[in-house]
Every structure is written in C-alpha cells, then in structure tokens.
Amino acid sequence: MGRRTDQARPILTLNLLGPPDLRLGDRPFPPLPSRKALALLVYLSVESSRTHDRRLLASLFWPDSPEEKALGSLRQSLLALRRTLGDDRFSPAFLEADSRTVRFNPSAPHRLDLALF
C-alpha cells in the first residue's frame, strides 16, 4: 500500500451539466479501464450524501452478471478509481469503502457543478 502524505491533493472537478468534463487538479481526468468505472465515480459523487451497499451498486452497474462476478467488477472499478484519484497517496481519500459499503467522501477537495447549480 502506498504512503499517504499531508501534501495538498489535487481538487477533483466534475462538470456534468453539458458534456461531461472531469479534471484532477489542472489536468483532464486520466483514462479509466472502463466507462462503468467513470459512471460509478459520477454516481457516487452525485449521491455523496449517503453510503451505498456494495451488492446494490454491483447489481445497478452490472445487472446482467451473476452477483459474484458483478461484485468482482465493482472491486476492480473501485481499485482503478482509487489509483487514478491518488487515494493511496493523499489524504483525505475521495472514496471511503469497507467490505460492505462504498461512499464518496464529501469532505475531500472537489467541485461538483450539479451541487453548485
């Protein structure tokens, strides 16, 4: 596992009104291994006021997959998001997760245009 620092982490900007534009700091958001991983990040950020059950997220994003495969896909997407967001290097983390739940951390430095609207 990487080392977290107290160094200021980049701000995550999610502009979703109009064509989606995501940025990490002053750079475009890096590519992810799947569109579903990006959709998961957007969903969690928009619904950041609550904690989400992993099984429900898996069935929402991978409805045609058996439950264990859907949960595996969710784990892989969360891992890719954490790496891309730098959650292993900076604090606070954007994504908070345990074995049963996942949540976008609303206190992590981000700007969501939908929330401002």
Backbone as JSON, one array per atom type, in Angstrom:
{
  "sequence": "MGRRTDQARPILTLNLLGPPDLRLGDRPFPPLPSRKALALLVYLSVESSRTHDRRLLASLFWPDSPEEKALGSLRQSLLALRRTLGDDRFSPAFLEADSRTVRFNPSAPHRLDLALF",
  "N": [[0.84, -1.18, 0.0], [0.47, 2.26, -0.71], [2.07, 5.28, 0.5], [0.53, 7.7, 2.45], [0.36, 11.24, 2.27], [0.61, 14.48, 3.8], [0.56, 16.41, 2.01], [-0.96, 18.82, -0.1], [-3.7, 17.68, -1.88], [-4.72, 17.2, -5.3], [-7.56, 18.99, -6.57], [-10.65, 17.55, -7.34], [-12.59, 18.04, -10.08], [-15.82, 18.0, -11.24], [-17.64, 18.49, -13.87], [-20.75, 18.25, -14.92], [-22.98, 19.24, -16.07], [-24.01, 19.67, -19.23], [-21.66, 18.55, -21.75], [-19.81, 15.94, -20.21], [-17.08, 16.84, -18.16], [-14.3, 16.1, -16.56], [-11.79, 16.75, -14.2], [-8.6, 16.47, -12.68], [-6.99, 18.21, -10.5], [-5.26, 20.52, -12.42], [-5.43, 19.12, -14.74], [-6.87, 17.06, -17.38], [-9.09, 14.4, -16.47], [-7.56, 11.28, -15.96], [-7.6, 8.47, -18.27], [-9.78, 5.68, -17.7], [-10.11, 2.11, -17.05], [-12.64, 1.31, -17.87], [-15.87, 2.45, -19.02], [-17.84, 2.13, -17.18], [-16.54, 2.36, -14.74], [-15.99, 5.07, -14.67], [-18.64, 6.02, -14.74], [-19.47, 5.02, -12.29], [-17.93, 6.57, -10.5], [-19.03, 9.11, -11.04], [-21.72, 8.66, -10.27], [-21.4, 8.03, -7.5], [-20.32, 10.46, -6.61], [-22.37, 12.3, -7.1], [-24.34, 11.25, -5.48], [-23.35, 11.6, -2.87], [-24.25, 12.08, -0.32], [-24.95, 9.86, 1.02], [-24.24, 6.48, 2.16], [-23.39, 3.62, 0.23], [-24.51, 0.36, -0.43], [-22.48, -2.34, -1.32], [-23.43, -4.6, -2.74], [-25.79, -3.66, -3.87], [-24.79, -1.63, -5.52], [-23.26, -3.2, -7.28], [-25.27, -4.71, -8.54], [-26.65, -2.66, -9.77], [-24.81, -1.52, -11.61], [-23.8, -3.73, -13.02], [-25.97, -5.4, -14.09], [-26.55, -7.69, -15.59], [-24.79, -9.62, -14.88], [-23.75, -12.47, -12.93], [-24.02, -12.37, -9.33], [-21.52, -12.65, -7.85], [-19.62, -12.2, -9.85], [-20.33, -9.62, -10.62], [-19.77, -8.25, -8.23], [-17.01, -8.6, -8.2], [-16.31, -7.12, -10.45], [-17.07, -4.6, -9.55], [-15.22, -4.3, -7.43], [-12.83, -4.21, -8.93], [-13.24, -1.88, -10.43], [-13.41, 0.03, -8.38], [-10.82, -0.15, -7.36], [-9.32, 0.73, -9.57], [-10.3, 3.36, -9.71], [-9.46, 4.4, -7.21], [-6.66, 4.29, -7.52], [-6.3, 6.03, -9.71], [-7.35, 8.4, -8.66], [-5.55, 8.87, -6.67], [-5.89, 8.03, -4.06], [-4.38, 6.36, -2.49], [-2.15, 7.8, -2.0], [-2.66, 10.37, -1.04], [-4.33, 12.35, 1.44], [-7.41, 13.8, 2.43], [-9.08, 10.74, 1.48], [-10.87, 10.28, -1.59], [-12.69, 8.23, -1.99], [-14.41, 6.23, 0.28], [-14.43, 3.11, 1.68], [-15.56, -0.08, 2.81], [-15.87, -3.56, 3.62], [-18.54, -3.9, 3.06], [-19.75, -1.51, 2.21], [-19.67, 1.56, 0.21], [-18.61, 4.89, -0.29], [-18.59, 8.22, -1.52], [-16.41, 10.64, -0.4], [-17.57, 13.49, 0.9], [-16.11, 15.52, 2.05], [-13.65, 15.55, 0.88], [-11.43, 17.33, -1.32], [-13.25, 18.7, -3.75], [-15.18, 19.75, -6.6], [-18.38, 19.97, -7.69], [-20.39, 20.62, -10.29], [-23.18, 20.23, -10.45], [-24.01, 20.3, -7.78], [-23.47, 22.93, -7.19], [-25.22, 24.2, -8.84]],
  "CA": [[0.0, 0.0, 0.0], [1.25, 3.49, -0.81], [2.18, 6.12, 1.67], [-0.27, 8.93, 2.39], [1.08, 12.43, 2.69], [-0.21, 15.63, 4.17], [0.67, 17.33, 0.89], [-2.28, 19.15, -0.66], [-4.05, 16.82, -3.01], [-5.42, 17.92, -6.37], [-9.01, 19.1, -6.49], [-11.4, 16.82, -8.36], [-13.65, 18.86, -10.63], [-16.77, 17.22, -12.02], [-18.61, 19.32, -14.59], [-21.66, 17.29, -15.51], [-24.0, 19.96, -16.83], [-23.42, 19.73, -20.56], [-20.76, 17.4, -21.96], [-19.03, 15.7, -19.0], [-15.69, 17.3, -18.14], [-13.72, 15.8, -15.27], [-10.4, 17.16, -14.09], [-7.91, 16.2, -11.44], [-6.08, 19.35, -10.48], [-5.39, 21.3, -13.66], [-5.32, 18.2, -15.88], [-8.05, 16.22, -17.65], [-9.12, 13.15, -15.71], [-6.91, 10.21, -16.73], [-8.49, 7.41, -18.76], [-10.05, 4.55, -16.81], [-10.23, 0.88, -17.84], [-13.99, 1.1, -18.41], [-16.82, 3.55, -18.86], [-18.6, 1.9, -15.96], [-15.76, 2.91, -13.62], [-16.25, 6.51, -14.69], [-20.04, 6.19, -14.34], [-19.51, 4.76, -10.85], [-17.41, 7.78, -9.84], [-20.04, 10.17, -11.18], [-22.86, 8.29, -9.43], [-21.05, 8.19, -6.09], [-20.12, 11.88, -6.28], [-23.68, 12.95, -7.09], [-25.06, 10.67, -4.34], [-22.37, 11.56, -1.78], [-24.88, 12.29, 0.98], [-25.26, 8.59, 1.68], [-23.37, 5.32, 1.97], [-24.01, 2.69, -0.72], [-24.24, -1.05, -0.25], [-21.73, -2.88, -2.47], [-24.26, -5.51, -3.54], [-26.72, -2.85, -4.67], [-24.01, -0.99, -6.59], [-22.9, -4.23, -8.25], [-26.45, -5.06, -9.34], [-27.01, -1.49, -10.55], [-23.87, -1.29, -12.72], [-23.58, -4.97, -13.77], [-27.22, -6.12, -13.85], [-26.63, -8.95, -16.33], [-23.76, -10.53, -14.39], [-24.03, -13.12, -11.64], [-23.65, -11.48, -8.22], [-20.09, -12.69, -7.52], [-18.88, -11.55, -10.94], [-20.64, -8.18, -10.52], [-19.0, -7.74, -7.1], [-15.62, -8.56, -8.64], [-16.19, -5.96, -11.36], [-17.12, -3.42, -8.69], [-13.91, -4.2, -6.75], [-11.82, -3.78, -9.9], [-13.52, -0.48, -10.76], [-13.02, 0.85, -7.23], [-9.36, -0.15, -7.31], [-8.86, 1.63, -10.64], [-10.62, 4.73, -9.32], [-8.56, 4.8, -6.12], [-5.33, 4.53, -8.08], [-6.37, 7.22, -10.54], [-7.6, 9.55, -7.79], [-4.44, 9.04, -5.74], [-6.35, 7.79, -2.69], [-3.33, 5.67, -1.74], [-1.03, 8.72, -1.78], [-3.08, 11.62, -0.44], [-5.42, 12.35, 2.4], [-8.36, 12.71, 2.64], [-9.43, 9.92, 0.32], [-12.15, 10.58, -2.23], [-13.58, 7.09, -1.81], [-14.37, 5.53, 1.55], [-15.05, 1.81, 1.44], [-15.25, -1.22, 3.66], [-16.28, -4.79, 2.95], [-19.97, -3.89, 2.72], [-20.26, -0.23, 1.7], [-18.81, 2.5, -0.51], [-19.12, 6.25, -0.21], [-17.75, 9.33, -1.95], [-16.16, 11.48, 0.75], [-17.93, 14.86, 0.54], [-15.14, 16.48, 2.58], [-12.46, 15.56, 0.03], [-11.47, 18.54, -2.14], [-13.87, 18.52, -5.05], [-16.17, 20.73, -7.07], [-19.39, 19.31, -8.49], [-21.24, 21.7, -10.8], [-24.58, 19.95, -10.12], [-24.25, 20.76, -6.42], [-23.43, 24.39, -7.21], [-26.39, 24.64, -9.59]],
  "C": [[0.88, 1.23, 0.0], [1.23, 4.28, 0.47], [1.37, 7.38, 1.49], [0.58, 10.09, 2.89], [0.09, 13.5, 3.1], [-0.16, 16.69, 3.08], [-0.73, 17.58, 0.33], [-2.55, 18.28, -1.88], [-4.76, 17.64, -4.07], [-6.93, 17.92, -6.15], [-9.62, 18.31, -7.64], [-12.55, 17.71, -8.8], [-14.51, 17.99, -11.52], [-17.79, 18.17, -12.61], [-19.51, 18.38, -15.38], [-22.83, 17.94, -16.24], [-23.42, 20.24, -18.21], [-22.53, 18.51, -20.75], [-19.91, 17.19, -20.71], [-17.58, 16.14, -19.16], [-15.18, 17.07, -16.72], [-12.25, 16.16, -15.3], [-9.87, 16.77, -12.73], [-6.79, 17.22, -11.35], [-6.32, 20.16, -11.74], [-5.33, 20.44, -14.91], [-6.63, 17.45, -16.12], [-7.95, 14.92, -16.85], [-8.49, 12.04, -16.54], [-7.9, 9.15, -17.18], [-8.62, 6.29, -17.73], [-10.23, 3.3, -17.67], [-11.62, 0.63, -18.41], [-14.84, 2.34, -18.19], [-17.64, 3.39, -17.59], [-17.86, 2.42, -14.73], [-15.99, 4.41, -13.53], [-17.69, 6.8, -14.26], [-20.2, 5.97, -12.84], [-19.02, 5.98, -10.07], [-18.44, 8.9, -9.89], [-21.23, 9.89, -10.26], [-22.55, 8.52, -7.95], [-20.88, 9.65, -5.7], [-21.45, 12.62, -6.21], [-24.48, 12.49, -5.87], [-24.18, 10.6, -3.09], [-22.98, 11.76, -0.4], [-25.2, 10.98, 1.7], [-24.22, 7.52, 1.35], [-24.12, 4.31, 1.11], [-23.56, 1.26, -0.43], [-23.56, -1.59, -1.51], [-22.6, -3.78, -3.35], [-25.25, -4.74, -4.42], [-25.99, -2.15, -5.81], [-23.67, -2.01, -7.68], [-24.09, -4.58, -9.14], [-26.91, -3.89, -10.2], [-26.12, -1.34, -11.79], [-23.59, -2.53, -13.56], [-24.81, -5.87, -13.61], [-27.31, -7.49, -14.53], [-25.6, -9.97, -15.88], [-24.23, -11.24, -13.12], [-23.45, -12.26, -10.51], [-22.15, -11.49, -7.93], [-19.25, -12.01, -8.6], [-19.1, -10.04, -10.89], [-19.85, -7.56, -9.37], [-17.51, -7.65, -7.44], [-15.38, -7.38, -9.57], [-16.23, -4.66, -10.56], [-15.79, -3.22, -7.98], [-12.85, -3.68, -7.7], [-12.01, -2.31, -10.27], [-13.11, 0.44, -9.61], [-11.5, 0.94, -7.1], [-8.79, 0.8, -8.37], [-9.13, 3.08, -10.28], [-9.69, 5.22, -8.22], [-7.16, 5.12, -6.62], [-5.31, 5.84, -8.87], [-6.53, 8.48, -9.7], [-6.45, 9.82, -6.83], [-4.84, 8.81, -4.29], [-5.32, 7.04, -1.85], [-2.17, 6.6, -1.39], [-1.4, 9.97, -1.0], [-4.21, 11.39, 0.56], [-6.1, 13.71, 2.35], [-8.64, 11.97, 1.33], [-10.75, 10.4, -0.27], [-13.16, 9.47, -1.99], [-13.34, 6.43, -0.46], [-15.09, 4.21, 1.34], [-14.65, 0.83, 2.54], [-15.8, -2.45, 2.94], [-17.73, -4.8, 2.51], [-20.46, -2.63, 2.02], [-19.19, 0.58, 0.99], [-19.45, 3.87, -0.39], [-18.1, 7.21, -0.81], [-17.63, 10.27, -0.76], [-16.47, 12.94, 0.4], [-16.96, 15.91, 1.1], [-13.82, 16.48, 1.81], [-12.56, 16.75, -0.92], [-12.02, 18.29, -3.55], [-14.84, 19.65, -5.34], [-17.1, 19.99, -8.01], [-20.37, 20.37, -8.97], [-22.72, 21.47, -10.5], [-24.93, 20.44, -8.71], [-24.27, 22.28, -6.36], [-24.67, 24.96, -7.9], [-27.59, 24.65, -8.7]]
}
